Backbone as a chain_set.jsonl record, in Angstrom:
{"seq": "MVSIEELVGRGESKKFDILLANPPFIPTPNLVSDDAALSLRETNSIATNSQSYGLFSSGGVSGEDCLCAIIQMAPRVLRSDGGLMAIVSEFMNPPLRDLDEQKCMLLTKVEQWWGSHDVAASGVLFTNEHPLESQVYAQRRALTDDHGVISLWLNHLERYQIEHVSPGLLFVQYQNKCGNPNNAPGCN", "coords": {"N": [[66.464, 67.539, 108.717], [69.545, 69.202, 109.051], [71.393, 71.827, 110.366], [74.057, 74.035, 109.149], [75.621, 74.845, 111.186], [75.223, 72.848, 113.074], [76.162, 70.632, 111.714], [79.024, 71.244, 111.418], [79.659, 71.496, 114.077], [79.799, 68.878, 115.092], [81.174, 66.14, 116.763], [84.25, 64.125, 116.303], [83.315, 61.393, 116.238], [80.888, 61.615, 115.113], [81.012, 61.886, 112.463], [80.201, 62.051, 108.811], [79.42, 59.582, 106.415], [78.694, 60.214, 103.821], [78.148, 63.104, 101.855], [75.767, 64.787, 100.305], [74.895, 67.089, 97.744], [72.917, 69.634, 96.125], [73.491, 72.396, 95.271], [72.355, 75.898, 95.153], [73.142, 77.585, 92.028], [73.274, 79.514, 90.064], [74.827, 82.243, 88.48], [73.9, 84.986, 89.396], [73.14, 88.137, 88.413], [73.061, 91.13, 90.378], [70.799, 92.754, 89.863], [68.761, 91.092, 89.031], [68.192, 89.353, 91.215], [66.221, 88.209, 93.98], [66.32, 90.15, 96.063], [66.826, 92.622, 94.782], [64.771, 92.718, 93.017], [62.369, 92.622, 94.568], [62.661, 95.061, 95.861], [62.4, 96.711, 93.899], [60.067, 96.295, 92.473], [57.806, 97.788, 91.806], [58.635, 99.633, 89.886], [59.635, 100.397, 86.489], [62.038, 98.916, 85.526], [64.804, 97.096, 84.155], [65.191, 95.129, 86.058], [62.734, 94.384, 87.122], [61.402, 93.424, 84.961], [62.71, 91.158, 84.305], [63.385, 87.678, 84.813], [63.157, 86.462, 88.144], [65.557, 85.42, 90.369], [65.859, 83.539, 93.023], [66.75, 82.567, 96.44], [66.538, 79.736, 96.097], [67.868, 79.245, 93.665], [69.954, 81.035, 93.147], [73.421, 81.255, 93.132], [74.869, 83.297, 94.185], [76.848, 86.035, 92.934], [78.876, 85.032, 91.467], [78.108, 82.551, 91.046], [79.139, 80.574, 92.396], [79.023, 80.645, 95.294], [77.573, 78.993, 97.201], [78.547, 76.455, 96.475], [81.217, 76.739, 96.988], [81.254, 77.076, 99.808], [80.079, 74.62, 100.692], [82.159, 72.864, 99.799], [84.276, 73.715, 101.403], [83.257, 73.234, 103.908], [83.17, 70.422, 103.899], [85.518, 68.818, 104.508], [85.443, 68.894, 107.311], [83.247, 67.661, 108.081], [83.108, 65.174, 107.002], [83.893, 61.601, 107.175], [87.299, 60.79, 107.605], [88.311, 58.53, 106.649], [87.437, 57.648, 104.095], [85.181, 59.109, 103.554], [82.617, 60.572, 101.405], [82.001, 63.066, 99.083], [79.382, 64.227, 97.213], [78.416, 66.183, 94.554], [75.908, 67.83, 92.626], [75.64, 70.09, 90.132], [75.688, 73.323, 88.204], [78.683, 74.104, 86.732], [81.061, 76.586, 86.586], [83.222, 77.575, 84.096], [84.345, 74.964, 83.265], [86.739, 72.219, 82.774], [87.952, 72.202, 79.407], [87.838, 70.167, 76.555], [90.121, 70.598, 74.78], [92.133, 71.434, 76.399], [93.799, 69.562, 77.438], [96.339, 68.648, 79.443], [96.556, 70.879, 80.804], [95.633, 72.694, 83.859], [92.411, 73.582, 84.791], [90.575, 76.539, 85.715], [88.383, 76.006, 87.288], [88.966, 73.523, 88.534], [91.264, 74.258, 90.007], [90.104, 76.09, 91.813], [88.537, 74.375, 93.229], [90.329, 72.737, 94.593], [91.58, 74.773, 96.222], [89.409, 75.609, 97.764], [88.899, 73.24, 99.175], [91.156, 73.068, 100.662], [94.135, 72.55, 102.768], [94.645, 69.536, 104.523], [95.177, 67.109, 107.069], [94.518, 64.853, 105.931], [94.36, 63.388, 102.758], [92.556, 63.836, 99.586], [90.818, 62.706, 96.703], [89.432, 63.12, 93.491], [86.715, 63.369, 90.957], [85.397, 64.872, 88.193], [82.524, 65.283, 86.314], [81.489, 66.557, 83.332], [79.542, 68.183, 80.796], [80.704, 67.316, 77.379], [80.795, 69.46, 75.567], [80.503, 72.403, 76.822], [78.254, 75.169, 77.549], [78.688, 78.234, 75.954], [79.327, 81.528, 77.229], [77.704, 83.497, 76.025], [75.482, 81.978, 74.962], [74.506, 80.907, 77.391], [73.898, 83.29, 78.78], [71.734, 84.144, 77.181], [69.861, 82.099, 77.689], [69.443, 82.249, 80.455], [68.535, 84.786, 80.674], [65.828, 84.566, 79.78], [64.403, 85.875, 77.861], [63.828, 87.804, 74.868], [64.838, 90.332, 74.976], [67.239, 92.612, 74.409], [68.561, 94.22, 76.253], [68.36, 93.0, 78.585], [69.547, 90.48, 77.999], [72.164, 91.627, 77.606], [72.641, 92.568, 80.108], [72.979, 90.156, 81.546], [75.078, 88.974, 80.091], [77.168, 90.903, 80.414], [77.491, 90.625, 83.078], [78.501, 87.992, 83.41], [80.849, 88.236, 81.881], [82.196, 90.021, 83.607], [82.697, 88.406, 85.833], [84.421, 86.693, 84.652], [83.338, 84.373, 83.54], [83.392, 82.077, 81.12], [82.401, 79.634, 80.053], [79.884, 77.375, 80.839], [78.726, 74.327, 82.461], [76.517, 71.776, 83.197], [77.05, 69.293, 85.76], [78.634, 66.674, 87.611], [80.382, 66.319, 90.67], [82.625, 64.433, 92.391], [84.266, 63.815, 95.438], [86.548, 62.046, 97.44], [87.495, 61.572, 100.685], [90.596, 60.555, 101.893], [92.718, 58.348, 103.742], [96.116, 58.901, 104.985], [97.582, 57.054, 103.57], [96.464, 56.923, 101.185], [94.502, 54.981, 100.503], [91.134, 54.402, 101.071], [90.13, 52.287, 102.461], [92.011, 51.358, 104.168], [93.194, 50.853, 107.681], [93.945, 53.516, 110.037], [96.626, 52.958, 110.61], [97.773, 51.986, 108.301], [98.796, 49.532, 107.467]], "CA": [[67.384, 68.542, 108.253], [70.543, 69.509, 110.023], [71.95, 73.223, 110.008], [75.502, 73.995, 108.872], [76.367, 74.886, 112.505], [75.234, 71.531, 113.715], [77.153, 69.711, 110.927], [80.415, 71.56, 111.698], [79.978, 71.283, 115.54], [79.791, 67.416, 115.527], [82.52, 65.541, 117.177], [84.894, 63.19, 115.333], [82.524, 60.194, 116.274], [79.635, 61.79, 114.449], [81.276, 62.284, 111.034], [79.318, 61.391, 107.864], [79.995, 58.749, 105.375], [78.572, 60.836, 102.492], [77.64, 64.399, 101.81], [75.233, 64.929, 98.933], [74.42, 68.464, 97.698], [72.556, 70.237, 94.901], [73.342, 73.788, 95.766], [72.006, 76.94, 94.129], [74.359, 77.666, 91.245], [73.162, 80.45, 88.95], [75.64, 83.356, 88.656], [72.912, 85.876, 89.255], [73.365, 89.593, 88.459], [72.262, 91.714, 91.525], [69.582, 93.382, 89.42], [67.797, 90.1, 88.787], [68.079, 88.564, 92.389], [65.055, 88.464, 94.63], [66.487, 91.319, 96.873], [66.651, 93.825, 94.087], [63.445, 92.602, 92.34], [61.465, 92.971, 95.526], [62.628, 96.43, 96.192], [62.263, 97.594, 92.63], [58.963, 95.753, 91.799], [56.83, 98.817, 91.303], [59.304, 100.461, 88.884], [59.745, 99.724, 85.02], [63.347, 98.633, 85.269], [65.191, 95.75, 83.709], [65.159, 94.074, 87.086], [61.379, 93.948, 87.331], [60.912, 92.742, 83.756], [63.441, 89.916, 84.222], [63.08, 86.565, 85.737], [63.587, 86.665, 89.426], [66.157, 84.304, 90.82], [66.054, 83.632, 94.58], [67.595, 81.573, 97.22], [66.349, 78.372, 95.552], [68.691, 79.028, 92.528], [70.962, 81.889, 93.014], [74.565, 80.892, 93.77], [75.719, 84.395, 94.317], [77.158, 86.664, 91.787], [79.813, 84.127, 90.718], [77.366, 81.122, 90.947], [79.855, 79.524, 93.258], [79.04, 80.963, 96.746], [77.081, 77.88, 97.917], [79.451, 75.437, 96.182], [82.48, 76.939, 97.8], [80.867, 76.851, 101.304], [80.004, 73.144, 100.834], [83.39, 72.164, 99.702], [85.099, 74.179, 102.481], [82.784, 72.544, 105.006], [83.229, 68.875, 103.655], [86.569, 68.047, 105.371], [85.206, 68.971, 108.699], [82.045, 66.753, 108.487], [83.16, 63.776, 106.481], [84.782, 60.681, 107.82], [88.58, 60.886, 107.014], [88.756, 57.175, 105.985], [86.765, 57.333, 102.906], [83.932, 59.926, 103.397], [82.379, 60.871, 100.056], [81.152, 64.318, 98.878], [78.844, 64.108, 95.813], [77.614, 67.476, 94.152], [75.383, 68.072, 91.314], [75.474, 71.642, 89.974], [76.292, 73.806, 87.11], [79.956, 74.453, 86.947], [81.524, 77.633, 85.834], [84.569, 77.273, 83.473], [84.752, 73.535, 83.6], [87.785, 71.928, 81.874], [87.514, 72.011, 78.022], [88.528, 69.003, 75.887], [91.348, 70.853, 74.075], [93.13, 71.916, 77.371], [94.6, 68.455, 77.723], [96.797, 68.557, 80.754], [96.459, 72.195, 81.513], [94.677, 72.77, 84.764], [91.487, 74.661, 84.528], [90.252, 77.391, 86.811], [87.443, 75.385, 88.307], [89.664, 72.566, 89.461], [92.139, 74.983, 90.957], [89.29, 76.605, 92.924], [87.927, 73.268, 94.112], [91.517, 72.394, 95.391], [91.695, 75.832, 97.108], [88.147, 75.477, 98.693], [89.044, 72.095, 100.056], [92.143, 73.438, 101.626], [95.031, 71.546, 103.157], [94.215, 68.916, 105.655], [96.03, 66.092, 107.392], [94.001, 63.625, 105.104], [94.333, 63.663, 101.234], [91.379, 63.649, 98.873], [90.93, 62.501, 95.34], [88.124, 63.365, 93.045], [86.491, 63.315, 89.68], [84.465, 65.912, 87.775], [81.931, 64.901, 85.011], [80.733, 67.707, 82.79], [79.335, 67.944, 79.302], [81.839, 67.499, 76.5], [80.729, 70.693, 74.993], [79.819, 73.246, 77.669], [77.692, 76.337, 76.95], [79.523, 79.394, 75.941], [78.605, 82.552, 77.927], [76.684, 84.077, 75.137], [74.286, 81.063, 74.947], [74.061, 80.787, 78.742], [73.325, 84.522, 79.071], [70.4, 84.168, 76.476], [68.968, 81.194, 78.404], [69.151, 82.72, 81.746], [67.595, 86.066, 80.616], [64.474, 84.159, 79.611], [63.576, 86.879, 77.13], [64.685, 88.272, 73.692], [65.106, 91.672, 75.332], [68.724, 92.659, 74.324], [69.046, 94.899, 77.376], [68.495, 91.851, 79.676], [70.678, 89.611, 77.627], [73.418, 92.252, 77.782], [72.943, 92.56, 81.638], [73.525, 88.831, 81.886], [76.509, 88.729, 79.355], [78.212, 91.779, 81.068], [77.811, 90.08, 84.405], [79.364, 86.806, 83.258], [82.146, 88.656, 81.568], [82.742, 90.649, 84.864], [83.252, 87.414, 86.631], [85.336, 85.781, 84.003], [82.655, 83.112, 83.289], [83.299, 81.891, 79.753], [81.67, 78.437, 79.718], [79.069, 76.748, 81.871], [78.25, 73.05, 82.17], [75.89, 70.937, 84.252], [77.806, 68.188, 86.036], [78.667, 65.944, 88.898], [81.622, 66.336, 91.256], [82.795, 63.51, 93.507], [85.574, 63.877, 96.058], [86.612, 61.107, 98.519], [88.447, 61.783, 101.671], [91.418, 59.273, 102.086], [93.758, 58.416, 104.788], [97.416, 59.404, 104.502], [98.09, 56.03, 102.665], [95.756, 57.003, 99.852], [93.513, 53.995, 100.446], [90.133, 54.703, 102.062], [89.863, 51.049, 103.267], [93.063, 50.872, 105.153], [93.037, 51.43, 109.011], [94.752, 54.579, 110.197], [98.059, 52.59, 110.656], [98.082, 51.862, 106.862], [99.644, 48.288, 107.414]], "C": [[68.275, 69.08, 109.286], [71.222, 70.892, 109.432], [73.429, 73.03, 109.848], [76.206, 74.002, 110.195], [76.407, 73.569, 113.17], [76.148, 70.552, 113.03], [78.617, 69.999, 111.435], [80.72, 71.364, 113.109], [79.927, 69.92, 115.98], [81.181, 66.993, 115.802], [82.955, 64.561, 116.122], [83.918, 61.791, 115.236], [81.307, 60.385, 115.392], [79.822, 62.264, 113.046], [80.357, 61.536, 110.067], [80.047, 60.609, 106.826], [79.883, 59.468, 103.989], [77.872, 62.154, 102.748], [77.048, 64.641, 100.388], [74.612, 66.407, 98.916], [74.011, 68.712, 96.178], [72.409, 71.716, 95.085], [72.847, 74.736, 94.619], [73.277, 77.233, 93.426], [74.351, 78.752, 90.174], [73.904, 81.647, 89.315], [74.787, 84.549, 88.467], [73.437, 87.372, 89.323], [72.47, 90.201, 89.702], [70.966, 92.221, 90.956], [68.481, 92.278, 89.235], [67.595, 88.972, 89.984], [66.756, 89.01, 93.049], [65.202, 89.816, 95.325], [66.164, 92.512, 96.039], [65.297, 93.833, 93.472], [62.423, 93.027, 93.196], [61.4, 94.461, 95.719], [62.251, 97.405, 94.969], [60.869, 97.059, 91.818], [58.019, 96.717, 91.197], [57.431, 99.651, 90.209], [59.309, 99.673, 87.411], [61.182, 99.422, 84.745], [63.636, 97.26, 84.584], [64.964, 94.71, 84.831], [63.791, 93.591, 87.213], [60.756, 93.207, 86.182], [61.631, 91.57, 83.452], [63.043, 88.86, 85.046], [63.896, 86.778, 86.985], [64.288, 85.457, 89.965], [66.402, 84.407, 92.285], [66.892, 82.65, 95.183], [67.543, 80.121, 96.618], [67.408, 78.136, 94.513], [69.899, 79.865, 92.451], [72.287, 81.451, 93.874], [75.479, 82.103, 94.038], [76.046, 85.002, 93.026], [78.077, 85.921, 90.878], [79.172, 82.762, 90.396], [78.118, 80.154, 91.782], [79.952, 79.692, 94.761], [78.685, 79.627, 97.527], [78.074, 76.664, 97.704], [80.724, 75.563, 96.95], [82.261, 76.6, 99.279], [80.726, 75.306, 101.614], [81.241, 72.41, 100.848], [84.28, 72.535, 100.826], [84.645, 73.383, 103.799], [83.088, 71.001, 104.981], [84.258, 68.243, 104.559], [86.271, 67.972, 106.842], [84.103, 68.044, 109.142], [82.182, 65.44, 107.84], [84.155, 62.902, 107.237], [86.138, 60.773, 107.01], [89.1, 59.575, 106.432], [87.717, 56.737, 104.962], [85.402, 58.087, 102.697], [83.86, 60.494, 102.005], [81.526, 62.146, 99.905], [80.719, 64.107, 97.418], [78.036, 65.454, 95.52], [77.088, 67.439, 92.755], [75.194, 69.551, 91.22], [75.748, 72.039, 88.519], [77.582, 74.408, 87.384], [80.483, 75.607, 86.022], [83.012, 77.367, 85.312], [85.144, 75.975, 83.728], [85.988, 73.265, 82.563], [87.252, 71.607, 80.465], [88.446, 70.841, 77.495], [90.058, 69.473, 75.376], [92.446, 71.466, 75.087], [94.119, 70.807, 77.712], [95.051, 68.451, 79.234], [96.904, 69.854, 81.5], [95.379, 72.158, 82.541], [93.789, 73.816, 84.617], [91.241, 75.361, 85.814], [89.421, 76.724, 87.76], [88.116, 74.345, 89.212], [90.601, 73.089, 90.416], [91.264, 75.506, 92.103], [88.757, 75.525, 93.807], [89.068, 72.91, 95.058], [91.669, 73.462, 96.514], [90.592, 75.744, 98.206], [88.459, 74.329, 99.59], [90.077, 72.301, 101.105], [93.203, 72.387, 101.901], [94.653, 70.981, 104.495], [95.21, 67.733, 105.922], [95.734, 64.875, 106.362], [93.883, 64.116, 103.642], [92.909, 63.382, 100.815], [91.635, 63.426, 97.368], [89.438, 62.824, 94.708], [88.013, 63.174, 91.509], [85.346, 64.223, 89.406], [83.92, 65.466, 86.421], [81.057, 66.149, 84.597], [80.42, 67.351, 81.367], [80.618, 68.151, 78.476], [81.963, 68.93, 75.834], [79.916, 71.631, 75.914], [79.262, 74.451, 76.969], [78.666, 77.489, 76.953], [78.625, 80.506, 76.711], [77.49, 83.186, 77.184], [75.282, 83.225, 75.117], [73.676, 81.118, 76.376], [73.34, 82.095, 79.068], [71.855, 84.617, 78.444], [69.37, 83.314, 77.188], [68.54, 81.674, 79.677], [68.29, 83.982, 81.708], [66.163, 85.746, 80.409], [63.703, 85.165, 78.844], [64.519, 87.272, 75.911], [65.113, 89.677, 73.88], [66.673, 91.825, 75.327], [69.272, 93.353, 75.564], [69.224, 93.867, 78.56], [69.531, 90.847, 79.339], [71.993, 90.352, 77.822], [73.742, 92.345, 79.282], [73.589, 91.284, 82.015], [74.96, 88.669, 81.306], [77.593, 89.622, 80.076], [78.588, 91.198, 82.318], [78.699, 88.817, 84.369], [80.793, 87.294, 82.798], [82.932, 89.277, 82.75], [83.461, 89.58, 85.719], [84.011, 86.308, 85.93], [84.648, 84.368, 83.755], [82.603, 83.055, 81.718], [82.53, 80.672, 79.207], [80.987, 77.955, 81.013], [78.572, 75.369, 81.484], [77.565, 72.482, 83.314], [76.929, 69.807, 84.557], [77.829, 67.615, 87.298], [80.199, 66.014, 89.445], [81.614, 65.329, 92.518], [84.141, 63.688, 94.097], [85.506, 62.933, 97.264], [87.788, 61.467, 99.355], [89.292, 60.471, 101.891], [92.297, 59.496, 103.17], [95.106, 58.665, 104.13], [98.024, 58.311, 103.577], [97.419, 56.057, 101.311], [94.62, 55.905, 99.681], [92.432, 54.139, 101.538], [89.841, 53.471, 102.911], [90.792, 50.714, 104.291], [92.765, 51.521, 106.658], [94.109, 52.567, 109.042], [96.269, 54.235, 110.213], [98.51, 52.269, 109.347], [99.031, 50.52, 106.756], [99.64, 47.634, 106.091]], "O": [[67.792, 69.409, 110.37], [71.529, 71.022, 108.247], [74.008, 72.048, 110.312], [77.213, 73.321, 110.388], [77.415, 73.167, 113.752], [76.823, 69.747, 113.673], [79.33, 69.074, 111.826], [81.872, 71.091, 113.444], [80.002, 69.704, 117.189], [82.169, 67.405, 115.194], [82.215, 64.202, 115.206], [83.832, 61.2, 114.159], [80.728, 59.392, 114.95], [78.965, 62.938, 112.475], [79.789, 60.507, 110.432], [81.158, 60.948, 106.418], [80.766, 59.376, 103.136], [77.115, 62.309, 103.706], [77.788, 64.685, 99.405], [73.959, 66.863, 99.854], [74.565, 68.182, 95.215], [71.294, 72.237, 95.055], [72.901, 74.454, 93.422], [74.359, 77.174, 94.01], [75.332, 78.896, 89.444], [73.68, 82.131, 90.425], [74.907, 85.159, 87.405], [74.126, 87.731, 90.278], [71.336, 89.787, 89.946], [69.983, 92.074, 91.683], [67.304, 92.632, 89.299], [66.986, 87.918, 89.8], [66.23, 90.071, 92.713], [64.276, 90.619, 95.207], [65.357, 93.35, 96.44], [64.688, 94.901, 93.401], [61.558, 93.77, 92.732], [60.332, 95.073, 95.746], [61.894, 98.58, 95.065], [60.659, 97.4, 90.655], [57.471, 96.451, 90.127], [56.659, 100.395, 89.604], [59.01, 98.484, 87.295], [61.555, 99.712, 83.608], [62.755, 96.406, 84.482], [64.593, 93.566, 84.567], [63.637, 92.386, 87.414], [59.772, 92.483, 86.328], [61.316, 90.921, 82.454], [62.339, 89.126, 86.02], [65.061, 87.178, 86.97], [63.615, 84.428, 90.031], [67.108, 85.31, 92.734], [67.671, 81.96, 94.525], [68.542, 79.407, 96.695], [67.874, 77.003, 94.391], [70.841, 79.488, 91.754], [72.241, 81.314, 95.097], [76.7, 81.962, 94.11], [75.541, 84.512, 92.016], [78.079, 86.134, 89.665], [79.665, 81.976, 89.587], [77.74, 78.985, 91.856], [80.761, 79.058, 95.438], [79.442, 79.214, 98.406], [78.382, 75.949, 98.657], [81.241, 74.59, 97.498], [83.062, 75.887, 99.884], [81.19, 74.808, 102.639], [81.478, 71.511, 101.655], [85.059, 71.669, 101.223], [85.457, 72.956, 104.619], [83.239, 70.402, 106.046], [83.975, 67.287, 105.281], [86.778, 67.099, 107.546], [83.98, 67.674, 110.31], [81.355, 64.577, 108.135], [85.111, 63.385, 107.845], [86.069, 60.829, 105.782], [90.164, 59.518, 105.817], [87.208, 55.616, 104.983], [84.613, 57.754, 101.813], [84.888, 60.869, 101.441], [80.469, 62.275, 100.523], [81.532, 63.851, 96.53], [77.074, 65.754, 96.227], [77.784, 67.049, 91.818], [74.652, 70.187, 92.124], [76.013, 71.17, 87.688], [77.623, 75.247, 88.284], [80.33, 75.541, 84.802], [83.887, 76.977, 86.085], [86.226, 75.821, 84.295], [86.183, 74.037, 81.624], [86.275, 70.874, 80.305], [89.578, 70.619, 77.925], [91.04, 68.759, 75.575], [93.503, 71.932, 74.66], [95.195, 71.1, 78.235], [94.237, 68.274, 80.14], [97.292, 69.907, 82.667], [94.289, 71.668, 82.245], [94.223, 74.933, 84.335], [91.624, 74.885, 86.883], [89.665, 76.818, 88.963], [87.895, 74.279, 90.422], [90.791, 72.539, 91.501], [91.651, 75.374, 93.264], [88.547, 75.73, 95.002], [88.814, 72.783, 96.256], [91.872, 73.079, 97.666], [90.871, 75.802, 99.404], [88.264, 74.491, 100.795], [89.97, 71.834, 102.238], [93.144, 71.343, 101.251], [94.381, 71.698, 105.458], [96.008, 67.415, 105.04], [96.602, 64.065, 106.038], [93.333, 65.189, 103.392], [92.137, 62.777, 101.559], [92.618, 63.946, 96.84], [88.423, 62.77, 95.402], [88.997, 62.874, 90.834], [84.432, 64.366, 90.219], [84.687, 65.28, 85.476], [80.164, 66.653, 85.279], [80.932, 66.384, 80.803], [81.469, 68.986, 78.783], [83.047, 69.464, 75.604], [78.692, 71.645, 75.782], [79.728, 74.772, 75.876], [79.404, 77.667, 77.923], [77.402, 80.4, 76.8], [76.407, 83.38, 77.735], [74.177, 83.753, 75.24], [72.477, 81.347, 76.532], [72.233, 82.03, 79.603], [70.917, 85.09, 79.085], [68.2, 83.68, 77.305], [67.364, 81.544, 80.019], [67.446, 84.214, 82.573], [65.306, 86.538, 80.802], [62.508, 85.349, 79.078], [65.738, 87.102, 75.934], [65.74, 90.216, 72.968], [67.342, 91.219, 76.164], [70.42, 93.077, 75.912], [70.15, 93.948, 79.367], [70.298, 90.394, 80.188], [72.946, 89.677, 78.212], [74.895, 92.229, 79.697], [74.608, 91.266, 82.706], [75.893, 88.271, 82.004], [78.724, 89.194, 80.311], [79.758, 91.197, 82.699], [79.552, 88.634, 85.237], [81.803, 86.795, 83.294], [84.142, 89.091, 82.88], [84.568, 89.76, 86.228], [84.229, 85.212, 86.446], [85.318, 83.335, 83.768], [81.901, 83.839, 81.079], [82.072, 80.672, 78.064], [81.5, 78.136, 82.117], [78.064, 75.176, 80.379], [78.037, 72.708, 84.428], [77.636, 69.409, 83.632], [77.033, 68.047, 88.131], [81.134, 65.775, 88.681], [80.804, 65.385, 93.443], [85.122, 63.716, 93.353], [84.546, 62.985, 98.032], [88.906, 61.648, 98.872], [88.711, 59.398, 102.055], [92.628, 60.624, 103.535], [95.236, 58.647, 102.906], [98.946, 58.645, 102.833], [97.773, 55.299, 100.407], [93.861, 55.993, 98.715], [92.713, 54.028, 102.732], [89.33, 53.626, 104.02], [90.515, 49.922, 105.191], [92.162, 52.589, 106.767], [95.029, 52.595, 108.225], [97.099, 55.081, 109.881], [99.733, 52.263, 109.208], [99.97, 50.523, 105.96], [100.292, 46.606, 105.909]]}, "num_chains": 1, "name": "protein.A"}
């Protein structure tokens, strides 16, 4: 296992061909994260009666903290002549079928996280045809029929403008300036 500092600190000669990730992705309300649950364990609050989501699953309050960090890091650690990033995750607000050519919030974020670099990238996102609506997702993540816990989750999702959630796969390939990962830097 290699730390993020070691990954980012590598020289150009030690770039990676592929970056695979399955980051924590649950948009966890503060009251049901491990930090809050540990400090409130002895009380009779919603937090202690809810499922505790920890580092293994919590993607921060938006569910995108780890995803964002990985995408921001990828251009610095991937080979610029075809390095591939592959991520399996739950994606917040994925493109919906009826949006046609309208750009969705998620794809805009991925482009912003990737940033501008001398080398272009292209990608593809696979998600379910029918993502879960926030109400259904809140009920599933609450792991209880308690309306207070479900409301906590639903209010949290609304606060972060999460309307739909879908498991999926994101692939992004770093390309040289000519757009062909197999060409040499001169692009002859």
